[in-house]
Amino acid sequence: MRKPGDTALRRFRIALETARALGASYADIRVVTRRDENIVVKNGKVDALESSEESGFGVRALVNGRWGFASSSKLDDEEIEKTAELAVRIARASARAKTEDVTLSPVDAICDSYKTSYDIDPFTVSIDEKIELLMDAERLMRGKKGIRVSTATMGFRREEKIFLSSDGAEIAQEIVESGAGISAVAADANDIQERSYPGGFGGDFAAKGYEFVKSLDLAGHAEEIAQQAIDLLDAPQCPSTTTDLILGSNQLALQIHESCGHPSELDRVFGTEASYAGTSFLTPEKQGTFRYGSPEVTIVADATVPGGLGTFGYDDEGVPAQRTELVKKGIFINYLTSRETAGRVNQRSNGCMRADGWNRMPIIRMTNINLMPGDWTLDEIIRDTKDGIFMDTNKSWSIDDKRLNFQFGTEIAWEIKNGEMGRMLKNATYTGITPEFWRSCDAIANEDFWHLWGLPSCGKGEPLQIAHVGHGASPARFRRVRVGVGRW
Amino acid sequence: MLATAEKVLNLSKSDQTEVHCVRGRSFLTRFANSEIHQNTAERDMTITVRCVIRKRVGVASTNRTDEVSLEEVISRAIAFAERQPENHSFVSLPGPGQYREAATFFRETDEFTPEDRADAVNVIIKKARKAGLVASGSFSTASYEVATVNSLGVRASGKTSLASLVTVIMGDGGSGYADRLSRNVADIDVEAAGDEAVNRCLLSRGAKAIEPGEYDVILDTYAVADMIGMLSYMGFGALAFQEGRSFMTGNLGKQITGENITIWDDGLSEPGLATRFDYEGVPKSRVDLITGGVARGVVYDSYTAGIEGRESTGHAVSPSFAVGPYATNLFMESGTSSLGEMIDSMGRGIFVTRFHYTNPVHPVKTIFTGMTRDGTFLIENGKIARPLKNLRFTQGILEALSRVELISRERRLHDMMGGGAYVPRIKVKGFNFTGVTEY
């Protein structure tokens, strides 16, 4: 990792000095350089081969108890000073509409650096090798009769960021991410069905190097998922009923994301997302007493787990990465917090403030929100289920603006009869109310079945920010869930 | 901007080259709990280069404008193009076209200040406070210079501006919504938006649950814009059409909705968000999508047009979006009814202000799901009877558009996945509500 030299640091400090001189009680600057590479192979052709690089800085200033944020891609002394001045001016404008002053919970002023650990730098691997890996997997799917669209994708990111605050923090970080996936779309005159591996929406991602992509063995799964897509065309429709539901870990990852991760964001709880995706049912009086789930359910936010897409050294307020229990044995006990929100619940920040690049203001984001494993094997859960449905791989998602009423659709499902997996079912959907659903969880598979998924597409905030987050889960069973929603 | 784009173009030695430059300033003032809590500014310039070498296409972008970075971005795009097999579906980048003038840029928007936005937000906050309610929302203004040039002679450039106001008013268990969208911030009626959201919130207090099931509905323009935008996402683009993932595939010339439904895309028609050319610099064309209920066409970029040996309709979006051509300037034909007449005509049904978190369940069947939000009401005997707790729906869009009984005279422009949809209210017979929530 390239650490900033004295000249660069002196330049970045201009922002802090300018903001403070103009009346800011606190200021910080983040300088971010981001490189992305994305490859898409579709139907035997390279459909997209893209490389993007961007850099810039954002200055956050607290003036008269309100925030102002200004950013620019032009990194010179004059622009840094002008941008800091603009951040202060914007903060003063914010103060025209305030009810109370923002206060920040304390944080140690840390000077440190952090770097993702990886074996193979993905940006050093040749394009030829990457295309060949994707082509090999895509060819195997395309070889199946009935496949209309076969796609293999790969994506990489390197983000270097420097954080300086008027509290004295100086932190340099380098995060490297890699991911890949395949999907097959089968169609006939009556229907169209899709299967993906390892998960939908681009596959799986991790804060690792190219070794992660190789470990996915895309080609080794290509024919199986292509055949499943074809088989789904003739599979019976998921019945409309109430039954026991076993979710695979990929679908469970999104269930955790929408119904636990987002509602436990303390800024959302305090209403700051009200006009966009909404607020949260996890209101402050519930902290420490509310039965969110069954005693089997323990959910943690862990920014320290190696390789997670929500793993880092420090958040964008300079707070060290942490592990926090959100739900312990079914009881909701904690939130994802920032310096601003933590003080309002008499805590210090647990380090969840992140910004999507140099041009966005940090907001509370999920880190790796993980459902801790139970002690069942998947076979034991299935054998213990008399009548139910197993669903996996997310296809569709929706949840209300307090994160209570949800509905998900999955790519594939199988019925379970008398403890055995039966027929494949298509167009599977399920719906429920968040705490009722998690309270019905009575079996979670053990750590052998646990997987930490990387989700690079979490949208929140205005202007929109896309966060990269992780979700660990093993398959779990939920009793008496409504499935097969809608008219088909 | 044009000069910068041409300078980068001249650095390329590939068979065909396209350079897209955008330089802009954008501001967003966000409020919640009746105070401004986030307030941001951004200044950026991005250069995206597409290089073609014997049917092989590489794309690279940068936001650095020094000489070294400009040469390097070309090198990256060329290197990517060189290291891949030929894509025989690729025909060519587009050639030059004639651009019509349109009102895409307004000085008023460009010069709107952080103080102006704060004062506008205060208008809404004061209205909410006066009614004992709490205000949230956002007010954004932005202005951009855009230029797209290519080695076949495309020279498209111009300025655009955009202003958007969104507000949600909450209190006593109720909530209301309003939004306004225009290229000219002077056209954003802050007072009217505030009044609309406050009044809707006051009406929605004391909501009670209703059993899910099939109900007749009146969808306000917000809900219609969401639904028509979802239809565009699911299949008005040629990529989904050609891949068989669109409800339009195999249905051109066939009746797919009721005869009273006509939807088209037009980047140059008022009062939509005027847009002169697309990402590739191709002039915007009007495309009839559904006329009198009959599927008429889809929108094309140069790649999908090349596959069918036809001209692009001017609907390319950034290659980063990876969605193919996209209809983002939608219009839906108006009807003859007033809102009052629509309510009067309803025996028992539900009025929906807007949808929340909509998502496709089956794109070819056009089934989508989502929640109602910020004002859902039971209508009985031609009158609004009482507010309802929010409902989940799971419904086929084409099925709903086959059962539209009344369409309003009035239309309004709303944001639609990055573009604009100018749509009326509609009354639909039989809309499938599949769940209810706790508020």
PDB file of N, CA and C in Angstrom, chain B residues 196-268:
ATOM      1  N   GLU B 196     -49.580  19.480  -0.626  1.00  0.00           N
ATOM      2  CA  GLU B 196     -50.069  18.162  -1.049  1.00  0.00           C
ATOM      3  C   GLU B 196     -49.666  17.084  -0.035  1.00  0.00           C
ATOM      4  N   ALA B 197     -48.390  17.087   0.364  1.00  0.00           N
ATOM      5  CA  ALA B 197     -47.913  16.038   1.274  1.00  0.00           C
ATOM      6  C   ALA B 197     -48.531  16.191   2.671  1.00  0.00           C
ATOM      7  N   VAL B 198     -48.652  17.432   3.155  1.00  0.00           N
ATOM      8  CA  VAL B 198     -49.242  17.660   4.483  1.00  0.00           C
ATOM      9  C   VAL B 198     -50.706  17.207   4.484  1.00  0.00           C
ATOM     10  N   ASN B 199     -51.450  17.614   3.456  1.00  0.00           N
ATOM     11  CA  ASN B 199     -52.877  17.249   3.412  1.00  0.00           C
ATOM     12  C   ASN B 199     -53.072  15.738   3.314  1.00  0.00           C
ATOM     13  N   ARG B 200     -52.225  15.086   2.528  1.00  0.00           N
ATOM     14  CA  ARG B 200     -52.340  13.626   2.383  1.00  0.00           C
ATOM     15  C   ARG B 200     -52.027  12.953   3.717  1.00  0.00           C
ATOM     16  N   CYS B 201     -51.059  13.489   4.442  1.00  0.00           N
ATOM     17  CA  CYS B 201     -50.700  12.930   5.749  1.00  0.00           C
ATOM     18  C   CYS B 201     -51.863  13.084   6.735  1.00  0.00           C
ATOM     19  N   LEU B 202     -52.460  14.273   6.750  1.00  0.00           N
ATOM     20  CA  LEU B 202     -53.575  14.503   7.678  1.00  0.00           C
ATOM     21  C   LEU B 202     -54.725  13.548   7.393  1.00  0.00           C
ATOM     22  N   LEU B 203     -54.980  13.313   6.105  1.00  0.00           N
ATOM     23  CA  LEU B 203     -56.065  12.398   5.720  1.00  0.00           C
ATOM     24  C   LEU B 203     -55.774  10.952   6.110  1.00  0.00           C
ATOM     25  N   SER B 204     -54.484  10.604   6.183  1.00  0.00           N
ATOM     26  CA  SER B 204     -54.133   9.180   6.344  1.00  0.00           C
ATOM     27  C   SER B 204     -53.990   8.764   7.809  1.00  0.00           C
ATOM     28  N   ARG B 205     -54.199   9.678   8.742  1.00  0.00           N
ATOM     29  CA  ARG B 205     -54.067   9.328  10.157  1.00  0.00           C
ATOM     30  C   ARG B 205     -55.210   8.413  10.600  1.00  0.00           C
ATOM     31  N   GLY B 206     -54.889   7.514  11.526  1.00  0.00           N
ATOM     32  CA  GLY B 206     -55.904   6.607  12.064  1.00  0.00           C
ATOM     33  C   GLY B 206     -56.231   5.450  11.132  1.00  0.00           C
ATOM     34  N   ALA B 207     -55.228   5.007  10.373  1.00  0.00           N
ATOM     35  CA  ALA B 207     -55.458   3.931   9.397  1.00  0.00           C
ATOM     36  C   ALA B 207     -55.796   2.613  10.086  1.00  0.00           C
ATOM     37  N   LYS B 208     -56.684   1.870   9.463  1.00  0.00           N
ATOM     38  CA  LYS B 208     -57.038   0.538   9.957  1.00  0.00           C
ATOM     39  C   LYS B 208     -56.749  -0.481   8.862  1.00  0.00           C
ATOM     40  N   ALA B 209     -56.531  -1.707   9.275  1.00  0.00           N
ATOM     41  CA  ALA B 209     -56.195  -2.757   8.305  1.00  0.00           C
ATOM     42  C   ALA B 209     -57.433  -3.210   7.547  1.00  0.00           C
ATOM     43  N   ILE B 210     -57.210  -3.699   6.348  1.00  0.00           N
ATOM     44  CA  ILE B 210     -58.263  -4.331   5.566  1.00  0.00           C
ATOM     45  C   ILE B 210     -57.732  -5.681   5.109  1.00  0.00           C
ATOM     46  N   GLU B 211     -58.612  -6.641   4.973  1.00  0.00           N
ATOM     47  CA  GLU B 211     -58.192  -7.983   4.528  1.00  0.00           C
ATOM     48  C   GLU B 211     -57.585  -7.898   3.130  1.00  0.00           C
ATOM     49  N   PRO B 212     -56.439  -8.538   2.908  1.00  0.00           N
ATOM     50  CA  PRO B 212     -55.912  -8.572   1.543  1.00  0.00           C
ATOM     51  C   PRO B 212     -56.896  -9.292   0.614  1.00  0.00           C
ATOM     52  N   GLY B 213     -56.768  -9.050  -0.657  1.00  0.00           N
ATOM     53  CA  GLY B 213     -57.643  -9.682  -1.649  1.00  0.00           C
ATOM     54  C   GLY B 213     -57.678  -8.837  -2.895  1.00  0.00           C
ATOM     55  N   GLU B 214     -58.626  -9.116  -3.782  1.00  0.00           N
ATOM     56  CA  GLU B 214     -58.704  -8.365  -5.021  1.00  0.00           C
ATOM     57  C   GLU B 214     -59.646  -7.173  -4.843  1.00  0.00           C
ATOM     58  N   TYR B 215     -59.135  -5.997  -5.122  1.00  0.00           N
ATOM     59  CA  TYR B 215     -59.920  -4.765  -5.006  1.00  0.00           C
ATOM     60  C   TYR B 215     -59.757  -3.943  -6.279  1.00  0.00           C
ATOM     61  N   ASP B 216     -60.803  -3.193  -6.627  1.00  0.00           N
ATOM     62  CA  ASP B 216     -60.626  -2.157  -7.639  1.00  0.00           C
ATOM     63  C   ASP B 216     -59.738  -1.075  -7.038  1.00  0.00           C
ATOM     64  N   VAL B 217     -58.923  -0.437  -7.877  1.00  0.00           N
ATOM     65  CA  VAL B 217     -58.024   0.594  -7.346  1.00  0.00           C
ATOM     66  C   VAL B 217     -58.035   1.842  -8.220  1.00  0.00           C
ATOM     67  N   ILE B 218     -57.775   2.960  -7.581  1.00  0.00           N
ATOM     68  CA  ILE B 218     -57.365   4.168  -8.302  1.00  0.00           C
ATOM     69  C   ILE B 218     -55.907   4.386  -7.931  1.00  0.00           C
ATOM     70  N   LEU B 219     -55.053   4.396  -8.924  1.00  0.00           N
ATOM     71  CA  LEU B 219     -53.623   4.614  -8.695  1.00  0.00           C
ATOM     72  C   LEU B 219     -53.297   6.064  -9.009  1.00  0.00           C
ATOM     73  N   ASP B 220     -52.756   6.778  -8.013  1.00  0.00           N
ATOM     74  CA  ASP B 220     -52.312   8.154  -8.246  1.00  0.00           C
ATOM     75  C   ASP B 220     -51.127   8.125  -9.217  1.00  0.00           C
ATOM     76  N   THR B 221     -50.768   9.286  -9.737  1.00  0.00           N
ATOM     77  CA  THR B 221     -49.723   9.341 -10.770  1.00  0.00           C
ATOM     78  C   THR B 221     -48.389   8.780 -10.262  1.00  0.00           C
ATOM     79  N   TYR B 222     -48.116   8.922  -8.941  1.00  0.00           N
ATOM     80  CA  TYR B 222     -46.859   8.382  -8.405  1.00  0.00           C
ATOM     81  C   TYR B 222     -46.799   6.867  -8.606  1.00  0.00           C
ATOM     82  N   ALA B 223     -47.914   6.197  -8.301  1.00  0.00           N
ATOM     83  CA  ALA B 223     -47.948   4.735  -8.438  1.00  0.00           C
ATOM     84  C   ALA B 223     -47.891   4.327  -9.908  1.00  0.00           C
ATOM     85  N   VAL B 224     -48.563   5.090 -10.769  1.00  0.00           N
ATOM     86  CA  VAL B 224     -48.560   4.750 -12.203  1.00  0.00           C
ATOM     87  C   VAL B 224     -47.142   4.915 -12.771  1.00  0.00           C
ATOM     88  N   ALA B 225     -46.445   5.988 -12.384  1.00  0.00           N
ATOM     89  CA  ALA B 225     -45.074   6.195 -12.879  1.00  0.00           C
ATOM     90  C   ALA B 225     -44.164   5.044 -12.452  1.00  0.00           C
ATOM     91  N   ASP B 226     -44.342   4.581 -11.223  1.00  0.00           N
ATOM     92  CA  ASP B 226     -43.553   3.447 -10.735  1.00  0.00           C
ATOM     93  C   ASP B 226     -43.846   2.204 -11.580  1.00  0.00           C
ATOM     94  N   MET B 227     -45.116   1.963 -11.840  1.00  0.00           N
ATOM     95  CA  MET B 227     -45.519   0.750 -12.571  1.00  0.00           C
ATOM     96  C   MET B 227     -45.047   0.797 -14.029  1.00  0.00           C
ATOM     97  N   ILE B 228     -45.205   1.949 -14.676  1.00  0.00           N
ATOM     98  CA  ILE B 228     -44.776   2.062 -16.079  1.00  0.00           C
ATOM     99  C   ILE B 228     -43.246   2.014 -16.161  1.00  0.00           C
ATOM    100  N   GLY B 229     -42.587   2.592 -15.154  1.00  0.00           N
ATOM    101  CA  GLY B 229     -41.121   2.495 -15.099  1.00  0.00           C
ATOM    102  C   GLY B 229     -40.671   1.056 -14.951  1.00  0.00           C
ATOM    103  N   MET B 230     -41.399   0.294 -14.155  1.00  0.00           N
ATOM    104  CA  MET B 230     -41.069  -1.125 -13.980  1.00  0.00           C
ATOM    105  C   MET B 230     -41.253  -1.882 -15.302  1.00  0.00           C
ATOM    106  N   LEU B 231     -42.287  -1.504 -16.049  1.00  0.00           N
ATOM    107  CA  LEU B 231     -42.528  -2.134 -17.350  1.00  0.00           C
ATOM    108  C   LEU B 231     -41.352  -1.843 -18.296  1.00  0.00           C
ATOM    109  N   SER B 232     -40.845  -0.617 -18.234  1.00  0.00           N
ATOM    110  CA  SER B 232     -39.696  -0.252 -19.062  1.00  0.00           C
ATOM    111  C   SER B 232     -38.481  -1.090 -18.684  1.00  0.00           C
ATOM    112  N   TYR B 233     -38.262  -1.229 -17.377  1.00  0.00           N
ATOM    113  CA  TYR B 233     -37.131  -2.037 -16.885  1.00  0.00           C
ATOM    114  C   TYR B 233     -37.263  -3.493 -17.327  1.00  0.00           C
ATOM    115  N   MET B 234     -38.493  -4.000 -17.296  1.00  0.00           N
ATOM    116  CA  MET B 234     -38.719  -5.417 -17.618  1.00  0.00           C
ATOM    117  C   MET B 234     -38.607  -5.720 -19.112  1.00  0.00           C
ATOM    118  N   GLY B 235     -38.834  -4.720 -19.977  1.00  0.00           N
ATOM    119  CA  GLY B 235     -38.818  -5.177 -21.367  1.00  0.00           C
ATOM    120  C   GLY B 235     -39.061  -4.200 -22.483  1.00  0.00           C
ATOM    121  N   PHE B 236     -38.940  -2.879 -22.273  1.00  0.00           N
ATOM    122  CA  PHE B 236     -39.059  -1.961 -23.408  1.00  0.00           C
ATOM    123  C   PHE B 236     -37.736  -1.807 -24.156  1.00  0.00           C
ATOM    124  N   GLY B 237     -36.659  -2.421 -23.669  1.00  0.00           N
ATOM    125  CA  GLY B 237     -35.362  -2.320 -24.323  1.00  0.00           C
ATOM    126  C   GLY B 237     -35.099  -3.485 -25.263  1.00  0.00           C
ATOM    127  N   ALA B 238     -34.338  -3.211 -26.343  1.00  0.00           N
ATOM    128  CA  ALA B 238     -34.115  -4.228 -27.382  1.00  0.00           C
ATOM    129  C   ALA B 238     -33.263  -5.402 -26.888  1.00  0.00           C
ATOM    130  N   LEU B 239     -32.405  -5.184 -25.884  1.00  0.00           N
ATOM    131  CA  LEU B 239     -31.555  -6.286 -25.428  1.00  0.00           C
ATOM    132  C   LEU B 239     -32.412  -7.403 -24.822  1.00  0.00           C
ATOM    133  N   ALA B 240     -33.299  -7.041 -23.888  1.00  0.00           N
ATOM    134  CA  ALA B 240     -34.196  -8.037 -23.301  1.00  0.00           C
ATOM    135  C   ALA B 240     -35.107  -8.624 -24.380  1.00  0.00           C
ATOM    136  N   PHE B 241     -35.524  -7.774 -25.311  1.00  0.00           N
ATOM    137  CA  PHE B 241     -36.395  -8.211 -26.410  1.00  0.00           C
ATOM    138  C   PHE B 241     -35.694  -9.281 -27.261  1.00  0.00           C
ATOM    139  N   GLN B 242     -34.435  -9.007 -27.621  1.00  0.00           N
ATOM    140  CA  GLN B 242     -33.707  -9.947 -28.481  1.00  0.00           C
ATOM    141  C   GLN B 242     -33.346 -11.236 -27.740  1.00  0.00           C
ATOM    142  N   GLU B 243     -33.130 -11.117 -26.437  1.00  0.00           N
ATOM    143  CA  GLU B 243     -32.747 -12.303 -25.661  1.00  0.00           C
ATOM    144  C   GLU B 243     -33.954 -13.111 -25.183  1.00  0.00           C
ATOM    145  N   GLY B 244     -35.138 -12.644 -25.513  1.00  0.00           N
ATOM    146  CA  GLY B 244     -36.341 -13.392 -25.120  1.00  0.00           C
ATOM    147  C   GLY B 244     -36.719 -13.202 -23.666  1.00  0.00           C
ATOM    148  N   ARG B 245     -36.142 -12.185 -23.016  1.00  0.00           N
ATOM    149  CA  ARG B 245     -36.449 -11.924 -21.610  1.00  0.00           C
ATOM    150  C   ARG B 245     -37.544 -10.877 -21.441  1.00  0.00           C
ATOM    151  N   SER B 246     -38.079 -10.362 -22.560  1.00  0.00           N
ATOM    152  CA  SER B 246     -39.063  -9.277 -22.500  1.00  0.00           C
ATOM    153  C   SER B 246     -40.461  -9.786 -22.824  1.00  0.00           C
ATOM    154  N   PHE B 247     -41.464  -9.177 -22.191  1.00  0.00           N
ATOM    155  CA  PHE B 247     -42.867  -9.475 -22.521  1.00  0.00           C
ATOM    156  C   PHE B 247     -43.201  -9.009 -23.938  1.00  0.00           C
ATOM    157  N   MET B 248     -42.352  -8.199 -24.544  1.00  0.00           N
ATOM    158  CA  MET B 248     -42.597  -7.736 -25.922  1.00  0.00           C
ATOM    159  C   MET B 248     -42.148  -8.783 -26.946  1.00  0.00           C
ATOM    160  N   THR B 249     -41.267  -9.699 -26.528  1.00  0.00           N
ATOM    161  CA  THR B 249     -40.734 -10.696 -27.461  1.00  0.00           C
ATOM    162  C   THR B 249     -41.867 -11.559 -28.029  1.00  0.00           C
ATOM    163  N   GLY B 250     -41.948 -11.580 -29.344  1.00  0.00           N
ATOM    164  CA  GLY B 250     -42.972 -12.395 -30.016  1.00  0.00           C
ATOM    165  C   GLY B 250     -44.359 -11.781 -29.988  1.00  0.00           C
ATOM    166  N   ASN B 251     -44.483 -10.575 -29.431  1.00  0.00           N
ATOM    167  CA  ASN B 251     -45.806  -9.975 -29.280  1.00  0.00           C
ATOM    168  C   ASN B 251     -46.009  -8.696 -30.084  1.00  0.00           C
ATOM    169  N   LEU B 252     -45.018  -8.275 -30.888  1.00  0.00           N
ATOM    170  CA  LEU B 252     -45.214  -7.048 -31.669  1.00  0.00           C
ATOM    171  C   LEU B 252     -46.407  -7.233 -32.598  1.00  0.00           C
ATOM    172  N   GLY B 253     -47.266  -6.225 -32.610  1.00  0.00           N
ATOM    173  CA  GLY B 253     -48.485  -6.301 -33.427  1.00  0.00           C
ATOM    174  C   GLY B 253     -49.643  -6.964 -32.714  1.00  0.00           C
ATOM    175  N   LYS B 254     -49.390  -7.483 -31.518  1.00  0.00           N
ATOM    176  CA  LYS B 254     -50.467  -8.162 -30.777  1.00  0.00           C
ATOM    177  C   LYS B 254     -51.007  -7.268 -29.659  1.00  0.00           C
ATOM    178  N   GLN B 255     -52.262  -7.521 -29.318  1.00  0.00           N
ATOM    179  CA  GLN B 255     -52.893  -6.794 -28.214  1.00  0.00           C
ATOM    180  C   GLN B 255     -52.320  -7.311 -26.892  1.00  0.00           C
ATOM    181  N   ILE B 256     -51.667  -6.453 -26.120  1.00  0.00           N
ATOM    182  CA  ILE B 256     -51.105  -6.918 -24.842  1.00  0.00           C
ATOM    183  C   ILE B 256     -51.719  -6.206 -23.639  1.00  0.00           C
ATOM    184  N   THR B 257     -52.460  -5.116 -23.895  1.00  0.00           N
ATOM    185  CA  THR B 257     -53.202  -4.438 -22.812  1.00  0.00           C
ATOM    186  C   THR B 257     -54.559  -4.026 -23.370  1.00  0.00           C
ATOM    187  N   GLY B 258     -55.340  -3.317 -22.538  1.00  0.00           N
ATOM    188  CA  GLY B 258     -56.602  -2.781 -23.034  1.00  0.00           C
ATOM    189  C   GLY B 258     -56.376  -1.762 -24.142  1.00  0.00           C
ATOM    190  N   GLU B 259     -57.402  -1.548 -24.960  1.00  0.00           N
ATOM    191  CA  GLU B 259     -57.274  -0.630 -26.103  1.00  0.00           C
ATOM    192  C   GLU B 259     -57.074   0.817 -25.670  1.00  0.00           C
ATOM    193  N   ASN B 260     -57.378   1.118 -24.408  1.00  0.00           N
ATOM    194  CA  ASN B 260     -57.259   2.503 -23.940  1.00  0.00           C
ATOM    195  C   ASN B 260     -55.848   2.844 -23.438  1.00  0.00           C
ATOM    196  N   ILE B 261     -54.899   1.927 -23.650  1.00  0.00           N
ATOM    197  CA  ILE B 261     -53.544   2.170 -23.154  1.00  0.00           C
ATOM    198  C   ILE B 261     -52.597   2.493 -24.315  1.00  0.00           C
ATOM    199  N   THR B 262     -51.977   3.666 -24.242  1.00  0.00           N
ATOM    200  CA  THR B 262     -50.969   4.058 -25.232  1.00  0.00           C
ATOM    201  C   THR B 262     -49.753   4.617 -24.483  1.00  0.00           C
ATOM    202  N   ILE B 263     -48.604   4.047 -24.749  1.00  0.00           N
ATOM    203  CA  ILE B 263     -47.366   4.442 -24.070  1.00  0.00           C
ATOM    204  C   ILE B 263     -46.273   4.630 -25.119  1.00  0.00           C
ATOM    205  N   TRP B 264     -45.544   5.725 -25.018  1.00  0.00           N
ATOM    206  CA  TRP B 264     -44.438   5.947 -25.940  1.00  0.00           C
ATOM    207  C   TRP B 264     -43.263   6.582 -25.212  1.00  0.00           C
ATOM    208  N   ASP B 265     -42.123   6.607 -25.869  1.00  0.00           N
ATOM    209  CA  ASP B 265     -40.937   7.264 -25.329  1.00  0.00           C
ATOM    210  C   ASP B 265     -40.564   8.407 -26.270  1.00  0.00           C
ATOM    211  N   ASP B 266     -40.315   9.574 -25.686  1.00  0.00           N
ATOM    212  CA  ASP B 266     -39.959  10.724 -26.516  1.00  0.00           C
ATOM    213  C   ASP B 266     -39.079  11.669 -25.715  1.00  0.00           C
ATOM    214  N   GLY B 267     -37.828  11.754 -26.095  1.00  0.00           N
ATOM    215  CA  GLY B 267     -36.886  12.604 -25.375  1.00  0.00           C
ATOM    216  C   GLY B 267     -37.043  14.082 -25.672  1.00  0.00           C
ATOM    217  N   LEU B 268     -37.852  14.427 -26.666  1.00  0.00           N
ATOM    218  CA  LEU B 268     -37.913  15.815 -27.095  1.00  0.00           C
ATOM    219  C   LEU B 268     -39.275  16.456 -26.891  1.00  0.00           C
TER     220      LEU B 268
END
